[in-house]
Coordinates of C-alpha atoms in Angstrom, one line a residue:
M1 CA -30.5 99.8 19.8
K2 CA -30.0 96.7 21.5
H3 CA -27.6 94.3 20.2
H4 CA -28.9 90.8 20.2
S5 CA -26.6 88.3 21.5
K6 CA -26.7 84.8 20.3
R7 CA -25.7 83.5 23.7
R8 CA -28.4 82.4 26.0
S9 CA -28.6 84.1 29.2
A10 CA -28.0 82.2 32.4
N11 CA -31.6 82.5 33.5
E12 CA -32.9 80.8 30.4
A13 CA -33.5 77.0 31.0
S14 CA -32.0 74.4 28.7
P15 CA -34.5 72.2 27.1
G16 CA -33.2 69.2 29.1
F17 CA -32.9 65.6 28.3
Q18 CA -35.2 64.6 25.4
I19 CA -36.7 61.1 25.9
A20 CA -38.7 60.8 22.7
P21 CA -35.7 60.3 20.4
M22 CA -34.3 57.6 22.7
I23 CA -37.6 55.7 22.7
D24 CA -37.6 55.9 18.9
V25 CA -34.1 54.4 18.8
V26 CA -35.0 51.6 21.2
F27 CA -38.1 50.8 19.1
V28 CA -36.1 50.7 15.9
I29 CA -33.5 48.4 17.5
M30 CA -36.2 46.2 19.0
L31 CA -37.9 46.0 15.6
F32 CA -34.6 45.0 13.9
F33 CA -34.0 42.2 16.4
M34 CA -37.5 40.9 16.1
V35 CA -37.3 40.7 12.3
M36 CA -33.8 39.1 12.4
A37 CA -35.0 36.5 15.0
G38 CA -37.7 35.3 12.6
A39 CA -35.1 35.0 9.8
L40 CA -32.9 32.7 11.8
Q41 CA -33.3 29.0 11.2
K42 CA -33.6 26.7 14.1
E43 CA -31.0 24.0 14.3
V44 CA -32.5 20.5 14.2
R45 CA -30.7 17.2 14.7
Q46 CA -31.0 15.2 11.5
F47 CA -29.9 11.6 11.5
T48 CA -28.4 10.7 8.2
R49 CA -26.6 7.6 7.0
L50 CA -23.2 8.5 5.7
P51 CA -22.0 6.7 2.6
M52 CA -19.7 3.8 3.2
V53 CA -16.7 2.8 1.2
I54 CA -17.4 -0.5 -0.4
P55 CA -14.1 -2.2 -1.4
D56 CA -13.9 -2.9 -5.0
P57 CA -13.4 -6.6 -5.7
K58 CA -10.9 -5.6 -8.4
D59 CA -8.7 -4.0 -5.8
A60 CA -8.5 -7.3 -3.8
P61 CA -5.3 -9.3 -4.3
P62 CA -5.8 -12.3 -6.6
I63 CA -6.2 -15.7 -5.1
E64 CA -3.4 -18.0 -6.2
L65 CA -4.0 -21.7 -6.0
S66 CA -1.5 -24.5 -6.5
I67 CA -2.5 -27.8 -7.9
R68 CA 0.1 -30.6 -7.9
I69 CA -0.3 -34.0 -9.5
D70 CA 1.9 -36.7 -8.0
G71 CA 3.4 -39.6 -10.1
D72 CA 0.6 -42.0 -9.0
G73 CA -2.1 -39.5 -10.0
Q74 CA -2.9 -38.1 -6.6
V75 CA -4.1 -34.5 -6.9
L76 CA -3.2 -32.0 -4.2
L77 CA -4.9 -28.5 -3.9
N78 CA -2.5 -26.2 -2.0
D79 CA -0.8 -29.4 -0.6
D80 CA -4.1 -30.9 0.6
P81 CA -5.1 -34.2 -1.1
V82 CA -8.2 -34.0 -3.2
D83 CA -10.2 -37.0 -4.6
G84 CA -8.1 -40.1 -5.1
P85 CA -5.4 -41.3 -7.4
G86 CA -6.4 -42.9 -10.6
E87 CA -8.3 -41.6 -13.6
G88 CA -11.6 -40.0 -14.0
S89 CA -13.4 -36.9 -13.1
L90 CA -12.4 -34.9 -10.0
P91 CA -15.8 -33.8 -8.4
L92 CA -14.3 -32.7 -5.0
L93 CA -11.6 -30.6 -6.8
A94 CA -14.2 -29.0 -9.0
D95 CA -16.5 -28.3 -6.0
Q96 CA -13.6 -26.7 -3.9
L97 CA -12.5 -24.6 -6.9
H98 CA -16.1 -23.5 -7.5
L99 CA -16.5 -22.4 -3.8
I100 CA -13.2 -20.4 -3.9
K101 CA -14.2 -18.8 -7.2
T102 CA -17.6 -17.6 -5.9
G103 CA -15.9 -15.4 -3.4
T104 CA -13.9 -13.5 -5.9
E105 CA -13.4 -13.1 -9.6
D106 CA -9.6 -13.0 -9.7
V107 CA -8.4 -16.6 -9.2
S108 CA -5.3 -18.0 -10.7
V109 CA -4.3 -21.7 -10.7
A110 CA -0.8 -23.0 -11.2
I111 CA -0.7 -26.7 -12.2
Q112 CA 2.5 -28.7 -11.5
A113 CA 2.7 -32.3 -12.6
E114 CA 5.5 -34.7 -12.1
D115 CA 7.2 -36.1 -15.2
D116 CA 5.6 -39.6 -15.0
V117 CA 2.0 -38.4 -14.8
R118 CA -0.4 -39.6 -17.5
Y119 CA -1.7 -36.8 -19.7
Q120 CA -5.3 -37.9 -19.1
R121 CA -4.9 -37.0 -15.4
I122 CA -3.7 -33.5 -16.4
M123 CA -6.8 -33.3 -18.6
D124 CA -9.0 -34.3 -15.7
V125 CA -7.6 -31.5 -13.6
L126 CA -8.1 -29.0 -16.5
D127 CA -11.7 -30.2 -16.8
A128 CA -12.3 -29.5 -13.1
V129 CA -10.7 -26.1 -13.4
G130 CA -12.9 -25.4 -16.4
L131 CA -16.0 -26.5 -14.5
A132 CA -15.1 -23.9 -11.8
N133 CA -15.0 -21.3 -14.6
I134 CA -11.4 -20.3 -13.8
R135 CA -9.7 -18.7 -16.7
N136 CA -6.2 -17.9 -15.4
V137 CA -4.3 -21.2 -15.6
T138 CA -0.6 -21.6 -15.7
F139 CA 1.7 -24.7 -15.8
V140 CA 4.8 -24.9 -13.6
A141 CA 7.8 -26.9 -14.7
G142 CA 9.2 -29.3 -12.1
A143 CA 12.3 -28.6 -10.2
E144 CA 15.4 -30.3 -11.5

């Protein structure tokens, strides 16, 4: 009885290089990349307006004004003469205060009057400040 050997003999040919499985692998890889290429989103330039920081008017430093009243009744706003000496309303002072007030909400006024100023002149200045709708008013004592 012949003993069958599991070894192939030298004259039997090997099946050789199989191309069909390689083609299958290439088609699977190609199919994968085709599917993934459709899933990618195209990049598009989009012009957007970025939000800007708008400064809060409450963060701005307060405007501090100085009103000085000389002994003859002359009113000075930050050392600049306003209206004339005497008694009566102060329309130029009221207009200037109103213009300053429209730019911001936080305005403070310091009023300094000399000792011999008539009280009516101080009331005229307070009326002008009130017409400008300025609420923060302080009085400064004269230097001795």
